Amino acid sequence: MVDIAAAYASCARDARTHYENFPVASRLVPQRMRHHVAAVYAFARAADDFADEGTRPVDERHRLLDGWLCRLREAVSRGTNAPSRPVDQGEPANTNEIFVALGATIREKQLPPELFEDLLSAFRQDVTVTRYASWMDVMDYCRRSANPVGRLVLRIADYRDAGLDGWSDAICTALQLTNFWQDLKIDYDRGRVYVPEDEMRAHGASPSDLAGSTMTPAWTRTVAAAVARTRALFHEGLPLCNAVRGRLRYELRATWLGGTRILDRLERSEYDMIHRRPSLGVTDAPWFAWRMLSWSPRQS
């Protein structure tokens, strides 16, 4: 048997030790939610690493993701804090702790298992899919790779409302897209381009141009159009930041501000991600504090 408190503590350490653009289980999240959010994060972080990190061959990545899916289903059905089986090669050392905590969270908060399965399907897609034909294809990926996280946070906060889900989906998709544009050059060097082919064709951009040392005018136009689409999604989801109660609204506002600040930096750099990847750091803290204090339901 795994001690449940130790299992949640292990997930919390995962959340603290990985860099993310946006706050994960931060002090802005209500304390009663933090251990649940950390469990969800630890599950997703490990699966994302299976798909993206290191030099594992494709079949090993699929094996690890398939194993993660089996562990998820066992955690849902088991109903105890007993580990299902020994940790497999390539899995994190704290795998048993992750699934003990996640299983307890799923049962306590009545979380839909299909949201976790959507995440795993997106991570599995990342292993073999490197190009997207249309925005419809990219948005379907975001529906599974990003939107489940927002819905899970709302369920953990005891919100079950279709309107809130819709706003959350818009913000989560915008955050995922922001990460794509932020990592355009990094992803290209790894063999992957998330900008849809129809958008590239519309502006005369070629993926091979990203191998060069300068951002071409065609790619500048392409990313500018993608950023405009992303900013519209942030504004579509903005009402969520005012619709929830308590500390969670400040977490969502900080997340929304972080995403739009990255877009601001992309615009100021004239969309040149080849020479510098825009990011957030401790020097942004005063700006965040000022914008949180001066928050308006209509952010510009």
Short mmCIF file of N, CA and C in Angstrom, two decimals, residues 95-262:
data_model
loop_
_atom_site.label_atom_id
_atom_site.label_comp_id
_atom_site.label_asym_id
_atom_site.label_seq_id
_atom_site.Cartn_x
_atom_site.Cartn_y
_atom_site.Cartn_z
N THR A 95 6.04 6.46 -10.23
CA THR A 95 4.85 6.07 -10.97
C THR A 95 3.73 5.58 -10.05
N ASN A 96 4.04 4.72 -9.10
CA ASN A 96 2.99 4.21 -8.21
C ASN A 96 2.34 5.34 -7.42
N GLU A 97 3.16 6.29 -6.96
CA GLU A 97 2.61 7.42 -6.21
C GLU A 97 1.69 8.26 -7.08
N ILE A 98 2.09 8.48 -8.35
CA ILE A 98 1.27 9.27 -9.26
C ILE A 98 -0.12 8.66 -9.40
N PHE A 99 -0.19 7.35 -9.61
CA PHE A 99 -1.49 6.74 -9.88
C PHE A 99 -2.31 6.49 -8.62
N VAL A 100 -1.65 6.33 -7.50
CA VAL A 100 -2.41 6.28 -6.24
C VAL A 100 -3.09 7.63 -6.00
N ALA A 101 -2.32 8.72 -6.17
CA ALA A 101 -2.89 10.05 -5.98
C ALA A 101 -3.96 10.34 -7.04
N LEU A 102 -3.67 10.01 -8.29
CA LEU A 102 -4.63 10.30 -9.36
C LEU A 102 -5.92 9.51 -9.16
N GLY A 103 -5.81 8.24 -8.81
CA GLY A 103 -7.01 7.43 -8.59
C GLY A 103 -7.87 8.00 -7.48
N ALA A 104 -7.22 8.43 -6.40
CA ALA A 104 -7.97 9.03 -5.29
C ALA A 104 -8.66 10.31 -5.72
N THR A 105 -7.96 11.12 -6.52
CA THR A 105 -8.54 12.38 -7.01
C THR A 105 -9.71 12.11 -7.94
N ILE A 106 -9.56 11.17 -8.85
CA ILE A 106 -10.64 10.84 -9.78
C ILE A 106 -11.89 10.40 -9.02
N ARG A 107 -11.70 9.58 -8.00
CA ARG A 107 -12.86 9.09 -7.24
C ARG A 107 -13.48 10.18 -6.39
N GLU A 108 -12.64 10.95 -5.69
CA GLU A 108 -13.18 11.97 -4.80
C GLU A 108 -13.90 13.08 -5.56
N LYS A 109 -13.31 13.51 -6.67
CA LYS A 109 -13.88 14.63 -7.43
C LYS A 109 -14.75 14.18 -8.60
N GLN A 110 -14.93 12.87 -8.75
CA GLN A 110 -15.77 12.31 -9.82
C GLN A 110 -15.36 12.86 -11.19
N LEU A 111 -14.07 12.75 -11.48
CA LEU A 111 -13.54 13.27 -12.74
C LEU A 111 -13.81 12.27 -13.87
N PRO A 112 -14.18 12.77 -15.04
CA PRO A 112 -14.44 11.88 -16.18
C PRO A 112 -13.14 11.25 -16.70
N PRO A 113 -12.99 9.95 -16.65
CA PRO A 113 -11.76 9.31 -17.15
C PRO A 113 -11.47 9.62 -18.61
N GLU A 114 -12.52 9.88 -19.40
CA GLU A 114 -12.30 10.12 -20.83
C GLU A 114 -11.47 11.39 -21.08
N LEU A 115 -11.49 12.33 -20.13
CA LEU A 115 -10.65 13.52 -20.30
C LEU A 115 -9.17 13.14 -20.23
N PHE A 116 -8.82 12.22 -19.37
CA PHE A 116 -7.45 11.75 -19.28
C PHE A 116 -7.09 10.93 -20.53
N GLU A 117 -8.04 10.16 -21.02
CA GLU A 117 -7.78 9.37 -22.22
C GLU A 117 -7.60 10.28 -23.44
N ASP A 118 -8.31 11.40 -23.48
CA ASP A 118 -8.09 12.38 -24.55
C ASP A 118 -6.66 12.91 -24.52
N LEU A 119 -6.17 13.22 -23.32
CA LEU A 119 -4.79 13.69 -23.21
C LEU A 119 -3.82 12.66 -23.77
N LEU A 120 -4.00 11.40 -23.39
CA LEU A 120 -3.09 10.36 -23.86
C LEU A 120 -3.18 10.18 -25.37
N SER A 121 -4.38 10.34 -25.94
CA SER A 121 -4.50 10.20 -27.39
C SER A 121 -3.73 11.30 -28.11
N ALA A 122 -3.72 12.51 -27.54
CA ALA A 122 -2.97 13.61 -28.15
C ALA A 122 -1.46 13.36 -28.03
N PHE A 123 -1.02 12.87 -26.87
CA PHE A 123 0.40 12.59 -26.71
C PHE A 123 0.84 11.48 -27.68
N ARG A 124 -0.01 10.49 -27.85
CA ARG A 124 0.31 9.41 -28.80
C ARG A 124 0.40 9.96 -30.22
N GLN A 125 -0.47 10.88 -30.56
CA GLN A 125 -0.44 11.50 -31.88
C GLN A 125 0.87 12.24 -32.10
N ASP A 126 1.38 12.87 -31.05
CA ASP A 126 2.63 13.61 -31.17
C ASP A 126 3.81 12.73 -31.56
N VAL A 127 3.72 11.45 -31.28
CA VAL A 127 4.83 10.55 -31.58
C VAL A 127 5.03 10.41 -33.08
N THR A 128 3.95 10.41 -33.86
CA THR A 128 4.06 10.11 -35.29
C THR A 128 3.57 11.23 -36.21
N VAL A 129 2.73 12.14 -35.73
CA VAL A 129 2.20 13.19 -36.60
C VAL A 129 3.08 14.43 -36.48
N THR A 130 3.63 14.89 -37.58
CA THR A 130 4.55 16.03 -37.56
C THR A 130 4.05 17.22 -38.37
N ARG A 131 2.96 17.05 -39.11
CA ARG A 131 2.41 18.14 -39.90
C ARG A 131 0.88 18.11 -39.79
N TYR A 132 0.26 19.28 -39.97
CA TYR A 132 -1.20 19.42 -39.90
C TYR A 132 -1.69 20.15 -41.14
N ALA A 133 -2.69 19.57 -41.79
CA ALA A 133 -3.15 20.12 -43.07
C ALA A 133 -3.95 21.40 -42.89
N SER A 134 -4.77 21.47 -41.83
CA SER A 134 -5.70 22.59 -41.71
C SER A 134 -5.86 23.01 -40.26
N TRP A 135 -6.50 24.16 -40.06
CA TRP A 135 -6.80 24.61 -38.70
C TRP A 135 -7.73 23.63 -38.00
N MET A 136 -8.60 22.99 -38.75
CA MET A 136 -9.49 22.01 -38.14
C MET A 136 -8.68 20.89 -37.47
N ASP A 137 -7.62 20.46 -38.15
CA ASP A 137 -6.77 19.41 -37.58
C ASP A 137 -6.04 19.89 -36.34
N VAL A 138 -5.54 21.11 -36.37
CA VAL A 138 -4.83 21.66 -35.21
C VAL A 138 -5.79 21.83 -34.04
N MET A 139 -6.98 22.31 -34.32
CA MET A 139 -7.95 22.52 -33.24
C MET A 139 -8.41 21.21 -32.63
N ASP A 140 -8.50 20.16 -33.44
CA ASP A 140 -8.85 18.86 -32.89
C ASP A 140 -7.75 18.36 -31.96
N TYR A 141 -6.51 18.60 -32.34
CA TYR A 141 -5.40 18.22 -31.46
C TYR A 141 -5.50 19.00 -30.14
N CYS A 142 -5.74 20.30 -30.20
CA CYS A 142 -5.87 21.11 -28.99
C CYS A 142 -7.05 20.66 -28.13
N ARG A 143 -8.12 20.22 -28.78
CA ARG A 143 -9.28 19.72 -28.03
C ARG A 143 -8.89 18.59 -27.10
N ARG A 144 -7.92 17.79 -27.53
CA ARG A 144 -7.50 16.65 -26.72
C ARG A 144 -6.24 16.92 -25.90
N SER A 145 -5.37 17.79 -26.38
CA SER A 145 -4.10 18.01 -25.69
C SER A 145 -4.17 19.08 -24.61
N ALA A 146 -5.11 20.01 -24.73
CA ALA A 146 -5.15 21.16 -23.83
C ALA A 146 -6.48 21.31 -23.10
N ASN A 147 -7.57 21.21 -23.84
CA ASN A 147 -8.88 21.50 -23.24
C ASN A 147 -9.24 20.60 -22.06
N PRO A 148 -8.84 19.31 -22.06
CA PRO A 148 -9.18 18.49 -20.90
C PRO A 148 -8.62 19.03 -19.59
N VAL A 149 -7.47 19.68 -19.64
CA VAL A 149 -6.85 20.19 -18.40
C VAL A 149 -7.73 21.25 -17.77
N GLY A 150 -8.22 22.18 -18.58
CA GLY A 150 -9.08 23.21 -18.04
C GLY A 150 -10.37 22.65 -17.47
N ARG A 151 -10.95 21.69 -18.16
CA ARG A 151 -12.19 21.08 -17.67
C ARG A 151 -11.95 20.30 -16.37
N LEU A 152 -10.80 19.65 -16.27
CA LEU A 152 -10.48 18.93 -15.04
C LEU A 152 -10.32 19.89 -13.88
N VAL A 153 -9.67 21.03 -14.11
CA VAL A 153 -9.52 22.03 -13.04
C VAL A 153 -10.89 22.53 -12.59
N LEU A 154 -11.77 22.78 -13.54
CA LEU A 154 -13.12 23.22 -13.17
C LEU A 154 -13.85 22.14 -12.37
N ARG A 155 -13.71 20.87 -12.77
CA ARG A 155 -14.37 19.81 -12.00
C ARG A 155 -13.78 19.70 -10.60
N ILE A 156 -12.47 19.85 -10.49
CA ILE A 156 -11.84 19.80 -9.17
C ILE A 156 -12.36 20.94 -8.29
N ALA A 157 -12.68 22.07 -8.91
CA ALA A 157 -13.24 23.21 -8.19
C ALA A 157 -14.75 23.09 -8.00
N ASP A 158 -15.33 21.97 -8.43
CA ASP A 158 -16.76 21.69 -8.29
C ASP A 158 -17.64 22.51 -9.22
N TYR A 159 -17.08 22.89 -10.37
CA TYR A 159 -17.88 23.55 -11.41
C TYR A 159 -18.21 22.53 -12.50
N ARG A 160 -19.48 22.43 -12.82
CA ARG A 160 -19.94 21.57 -13.92
C ARG A 160 -20.98 22.36 -14.70
N ASP A 161 -20.49 23.15 -15.64
CA ASP A 161 -21.34 24.09 -16.36
C ASP A 161 -20.84 24.19 -17.80
N ALA A 162 -21.72 24.00 -18.76
CA ALA A 162 -21.32 23.99 -20.17
C ALA A 162 -20.75 25.34 -20.61
N GLY A 163 -21.31 26.42 -20.09
CA GLY A 163 -20.81 27.74 -20.45
C GLY A 163 -19.38 27.95 -19.98
N LEU A 164 -19.10 27.56 -18.74
CA LEU A 164 -17.74 27.67 -18.22
C LEU A 164 -16.79 26.78 -19.01
N ASP A 165 -17.26 25.58 -19.37
CA ASP A 165 -16.42 24.68 -20.16
C ASP A 165 -16.04 25.32 -21.49
N GLY A 166 -16.97 25.98 -22.14
CA GLY A 166 -16.69 26.61 -23.42
C GLY A 166 -15.64 27.70 -23.31
N TRP A 167 -15.76 28.55 -22.30
CA TRP A 167 -14.75 29.59 -22.08
C TRP A 167 -13.39 28.98 -21.75
N SER A 168 -13.43 27.93 -20.92
CA SER A 168 -12.18 27.25 -20.56
C SER A 168 -11.51 26.66 -21.80
N ASP A 169 -12.29 26.04 -22.67
CA ASP A 169 -11.73 25.46 -23.89
C ASP A 169 -11.03 26.53 -24.74
N ALA A 170 -11.65 27.71 -24.83
CA ALA A 170 -11.05 28.78 -25.62
C ALA A 170 -9.70 29.19 -25.04
N ILE A 171 -9.63 29.36 -23.73
CA ILE A 171 -8.36 29.76 -23.09
C ILE A 171 -7.32 28.66 -23.23
N CYS A 172 -7.72 27.41 -22.99
CA CYS A 172 -6.74 26.32 -23.05
C CYS A 172 -6.21 26.13 -24.47
N THR A 173 -7.08 26.23 -25.46
CA THR A 173 -6.60 26.15 -26.84
C THR A 173 -5.66 27.30 -27.13
N ALA A 174 -6.01 28.50 -26.67
CA ALA A 174 -5.13 29.66 -26.90
C ALA A 174 -3.77 29.45 -26.24
N LEU A 175 -3.75 28.88 -25.03
CA LEU A 175 -2.48 28.61 -24.36
C LEU A 175 -1.64 27.60 -25.14
N GLN A 176 -2.30 26.55 -25.66
CA GLN A 176 -1.58 25.55 -26.44
C GLN A 176 -1.01 26.18 -27.71
N LEU A 177 -1.81 26.98 -28.40
CA LEU A 177 -1.33 27.63 -29.61
C LEU A 177 -0.19 28.59 -29.31
N THR A 178 -0.30 29.32 -28.21
CA THR A 178 0.77 30.22 -27.82
C THR A 178 2.08 29.47 -27.66
N ASN A 179 2.01 28.30 -27.03
CA ASN A 179 3.21 27.48 -26.86
C ASN A 179 3.76 27.02 -28.21
N PHE A 180 2.87 26.73 -29.16
CA PHE A 180 3.33 26.34 -30.49
C PHE A 180 4.12 27.47 -31.16
N TRP A 181 3.58 28.69 -31.11
CA TRP A 181 4.25 29.81 -31.80
C TRP A 181 5.54 30.17 -31.05
N GLN A 182 5.50 30.09 -29.76
CA GLN A 182 6.68 30.35 -28.92
C GLN A 182 7.82 29.38 -29.25
N ASP A 183 7.46 28.13 -29.54
CA ASP A 183 8.45 27.07 -29.78
C ASP A 183 8.55 26.71 -31.26
N LEU A 184 8.18 27.63 -32.13
CA LEU A 184 8.16 27.32 -33.57
C LEU A 184 9.49 26.75 -34.05
N LYS A 185 10.58 27.42 -33.73
CA LYS A 185 11.89 26.98 -34.17
C LYS A 185 12.32 25.69 -33.47
N ILE A 186 12.07 25.59 -32.18
CA ILE A 186 12.42 24.38 -31.42
C ILE A 186 11.69 23.17 -31.98
N ASP A 187 10.40 23.33 -32.23
CA ASP A 187 9.62 22.21 -32.77
C ASP A 187 10.10 21.83 -34.17
N TYR A 188 10.43 22.85 -34.98
CA TYR A 188 10.92 22.54 -36.33
C TYR A 188 12.20 21.71 -36.26
N ASP A 189 13.09 22.11 -35.37
CA ASP A 189 14.36 21.37 -35.23
C ASP A 189 14.12 19.94 -34.76
N ARG A 190 12.99 19.69 -34.11
CA ARG A 190 12.63 18.33 -33.69
C ARG A 190 11.81 17.61 -34.75
N GLY A 191 11.58 18.27 -35.89
CA GLY A 191 10.87 17.64 -36.99
C GLY A 191 9.38 17.88 -37.02
N ARG A 192 8.89 18.83 -36.23
CA ARG A 192 7.44 19.01 -36.12
C ARG A 192 7.06 20.47 -36.39
N VAL A 193 5.97 20.68 -37.13
CA VAL A 193 5.44 22.02 -37.38
C VAL A 193 3.94 21.98 -37.12
N TYR A 194 3.49 22.85 -36.22
CA TYR A 194 2.07 22.88 -35.86
C TYR A 194 1.28 23.91 -36.68
N VAL A 195 1.95 24.85 -37.31
CA VAL A 195 1.22 25.78 -38.17
C VAL A 195 0.61 24.98 -39.32
N PRO A 196 -0.69 25.09 -39.54
CA PRO A 196 -1.31 24.25 -40.59
C PRO A 196 -0.81 24.61 -41.98
N GLU A 197 -0.79 23.61 -42.83
CA GLU A 197 -0.26 23.80 -44.18
C GLU A 197 -1.06 24.80 -44.97
N ASP A 198 -2.38 24.86 -44.76
CA ASP A 198 -3.17 25.83 -45.53
C ASP A 198 -2.84 27.26 -45.13
N GLU A 199 -2.48 27.50 -43.86
CA GLU A 199 -2.06 28.83 -43.43
C GLU A 199 -0.70 29.18 -44.03
N MET A 200 0.21 28.22 -44.08
CA MET A 200 1.52 28.48 -44.70
C MET A 200 1.36 28.82 -46.18
N ARG A 201 0.52 28.04 -46.87
CA ARG A 201 0.32 28.31 -48.29
C ARG A 201 -0.27 29.69 -48.52
N ALA A 202 -1.19 30.11 -47.65
CA ALA A 202 -1.85 31.42 -47.82
C ALA A 202 -0.85 32.56 -47.79
N HIS A 203 0.28 32.37 -47.09
CA HIS A 203 1.26 33.45 -46.95
C HIS A 203 2.58 33.14 -47.66
N GLY A 204 2.63 32.02 -48.37
CA GLY A 204 3.83 31.68 -49.12
C GLY A 204 4.99 31.21 -48.27
N ALA A 205 4.71 30.63 -47.11
CA ALA A 205 5.77 30.19 -46.21
C ALA A 205 6.09 28.71 -46.44
N SER A 206 7.36 28.38 -46.32
CA SER A 206 7.81 27.00 -46.46
C SER A 206 8.47 26.54 -45.16
N PRO A 207 8.15 25.35 -44.68
CA PRO A 207 8.79 24.87 -43.45
C PRO A 207 10.31 24.88 -43.52
N SER A 208 10.87 24.58 -44.68
CA SER A 208 12.32 24.51 -44.81
C SER A 208 12.99 25.85 -44.52
N ASP A 209 12.25 26.95 -44.67
CA ASP A 209 12.83 28.27 -44.40
C ASP A 209 13.17 28.43 -42.92
N LEU A 210 12.54 27.63 -42.06
CA LEU A 210 12.82 27.73 -40.63
C LEU A 210 14.21 27.20 -40.28
N ALA A 211 14.85 26.52 -41.23
CA ALA A 211 16.22 26.05 -41.01
C ALA A 211 17.22 27.18 -41.16
N GLY A 212 16.81 28.31 -41.73
CA GLY A 212 17.71 29.43 -41.95
C GLY A 212 17.99 30.23 -40.69
N SER A 213 18.76 31.28 -40.85
CA SER A 213 19.18 32.11 -39.71
C SER A 213 18.34 33.36 -39.54
N THR A 214 17.36 33.56 -40.41
CA THR A 214 16.49 34.73 -40.30
C THR A 214 15.03 34.32 -40.53
N MET A 215 14.15 35.11 -39.97
CA MET A 215 12.72 34.90 -40.16
C MET A 215 12.32 35.55 -41.47
N THR A 216 11.81 34.78 -42.42
CA THR A 216 11.46 35.34 -43.71
C THR A 216 10.18 36.17 -43.61
N PRO A 217 9.98 37.11 -44.55
CA PRO A 217 8.73 37.88 -44.54
C PRO A 217 7.49 36.99 -44.61
N ALA A 218 7.57 35.90 -45.37
CA ALA A 218 6.42 35.00 -45.47
C ALA A 218 6.11 34.37 -44.12
N TRP A 219 7.15 33.97 -43.37
CA TRP A 219 6.90 33.39 -42.06
C TRP A 219 6.44 34.44 -41.06
N THR A 220 6.91 35.67 -41.20
CA THR A 220 6.43 36.74 -40.33
C THR A 220 4.93 36.94 -40.52
N ARG A 221 4.47 36.94 -41.77
CA ARG A 221 3.04 37.08 -42.04
C ARG A 221 2.26 35.88 -41.50
N THR A 222 2.83 34.70 -41.67
CA THR A 222 2.15 33.49 -41.23
C THR A 222 1.95 33.49 -39.72
N VAL A 223 3.00 33.79 -38.98
CA VAL A 223 2.90 33.77 -37.53
C VAL A 223 2.02 34.91 -37.04
N ALA A 224 2.08 36.06 -37.71
CA ALA A 224 1.21 37.18 -37.32
C ALA A 224 -0.26 36.77 -37.41
N ALA A 225 -0.62 36.07 -38.48
CA ALA A 225 -2.01 35.61 -38.63
C ALA A 225 -2.36 34.59 -37.56
N ALA A 226 -1.42 33.70 -37.24
CA ALA A 226 -1.67 32.69 -36.21
C ALA A 226 -1.82 33.33 -34.84
N VAL A 227 -1.01 34.34 -34.55
CA VAL A 227 -1.09 35.04 -33.27
C VAL A 227 -2.43 35.78 -33.15
N ALA A 228 -2.88 36.40 -34.25
CA ALA A 228 -4.17 37.10 -34.22
C ALA A 228 -5.31 36.12 -33.91
N ARG A 229 -5.26 34.95 -34.49
CA ARG A 229 -6.27 33.92 -34.23
C ARG A 229 -6.22 33.50 -32.76
N THR A 230 -5.02 33.38 -32.24
CA THR A 230 -4.84 32.96 -30.85
C THR A 230 -5.34 34.02 -29.89
N ARG A 231 -5.04 35.27 -30.18
CA ARG A 231 -5.50 36.35 -29.31
C ARG A 231 -7.03 36.41 -29.28
N ALA A 232 -7.66 36.13 -30.40
CA ALA A 232 -9.13 36.13 -30.43
C ALA A 232 -9.68 35.05 -29.50
N LEU A 233 -9.00 33.90 -29.42
CA LEU A 233 -9.44 32.84 -28.51
C LEU A 233 -9.28 33.26 -27.05
N PHE A 234 -8.18 33.93 -26.73
CA PHE A 234 -8.01 34.43 -25.36
C PHE A 234 -9.18 35.35 -24.98
N HIS A 235 -9.57 36.23 -25.88
CA HIS A 235 -10.67 37.15 -25.57
C HIS A 235 -12.01 36.42 -25.53
N GLU A 236 -12.15 35.38 -26.32
CA GLU A 236 -13.38 34.58 -26.25
C GLU A 236 -13.53 33.93 -24.88
N GLY A 237 -12.41 33.49 -24.30
CA GLY A 237 -12.46 32.81 -23.01
C GLY A 237 -12.37 33.72 -21.81
N LEU A 238 -12.15 35.02 -22.02
CA LEU A 238 -11.95 35.96 -20.91
C LEU A 238 -13.04 35.93 -19.85
N PRO A 239 -14.33 35.79 -20.21
CA PRO A 239 -15.37 35.79 -19.17
C PRO A 239 -15.16 34.75 -18.07
N LEU A 240 -14.44 33.66 -18.37
CA LEU A 240 -14.21 32.65 -17.34
C LEU A 240 -13.46 33.23 -16.15
N CYS A 241 -12.55 34.16 -16.41
CA CYS A 241 -11.72 34.73 -15.34
C CYS A 241 -12.53 35.55 -14.35
N ASN A 242 -13.75 35.91 -14.71
CA ASN A 242 -14.62 36.67 -13.82
C ASN A 242 -15.80 35.84 -13.33
N ALA A 243 -15.97 34.65 -13.91
CA ALA A 243 -17.16 33.86 -13.59
C ALA A 243 -16.96 32.92 -12.41
N VAL A 244 -15.72 32.55 -12.12
CA VAL A 244 -15.47 31.64 -10.99
C VAL A 244 -15.25 32.46 -9.73
N ARG A 245 -15.29 31.76 -8.59
CA ARG A 245 -15.21 32.46 -7.30
C ARG A 245 -13.86 32.25 -6.62
N GLY A 246 -13.61 33.09 -5.64
CA GLY A 246 -12.48 32.89 -4.74
C GLY A 246 -11.13 32.99 -5.41
N ARG A 247 -10.16 32.25 -4.85
CA ARG A 247 -8.77 32.34 -5.31
C ARG A 247 -8.60 31.81 -6.73
N LEU A 248 -9.47 30.90 -7.15
CA LEU A 248 -9.32 30.33 -8.47
C LEU A 248 -9.38 31.40 -9.55
N ARG A 249 -10.20 32.42 -9.33
CA ARG A 249 -10.28 33.46 -10.35
C ARG A 249 -8.93 34.17 -10.54
N TYR A 250 -8.14 34.27 -9.46
CA TYR A 250 -6.84 34.92 -9.59
C TYR A 250 -5.84 34.03 -10.30
N GLU A 251 -5.93 32.72 -10.08
CA GLU A 251 -5.10 31.77 -10.84
C GLU A 251 -5.43 31.87 -12.32
N LEU A 252 -6.71 31.90 -12.66
CA LEU A 252 -7.10 31.97 -14.07
C LEU A 252 -6.70 33.30 -14.69
N ARG A 253 -6.82 34.37 -13.92
CA ARG A 253 -6.40 35.67 -14.44
C ARG A 253 -4.89 35.70 -14.70
N ALA A 254 -4.11 35.14 -13.78
CA ALA A 254 -2.66 35.09 -13.97
C ALA A 254 -2.30 34.26 -15.19
N THR A 255 -3.01 33.16 -15.39
CA THR A 255 -2.77 32.31 -16.55
C THR A 255 -3.12 33.04 -17.84
N TRP A 256 -4.25 33.70 -17.85
CA TRP A 256 -4.68 34.48 -19.03
C TRP A 256 -3.67 35.58 -19.34
N LEU A 257 -3.24 36.29 -18.30
CA LEU A 257 -2.27 37.36 -18.50
C LEU A 257 -0.94 36.81 -19.00
N GLY A 258 -0.53 35.65 -18.48
CA GLY A 258 0.73 35.07 -18.94
C GLY A 258 0.69 34.73 -20.41
N GLY A 259 -0.41 34.14 -20.86
CA GLY A 259 -0.52 33.79 -22.26
C GLY A 259 -0.52 35.01 -23.17
N THR A 260 -1.28 36.02 -22.81
CA THR A 260 -1.34 37.20 -23.67
C THR A 260 -0.03 37.99 -23.62
N ARG A 261 0.70 37.91 -22.51
CA ARG A 261 2.00 38.60 -22.45
C ARG A 261 3.00 37.94 -23.40
N ILE A 262 2.96 36.62 -23.51
CA ILE A 262 3.82 35.95 -24.49
C ILE A 262 3.48 36.42 -25.90
#
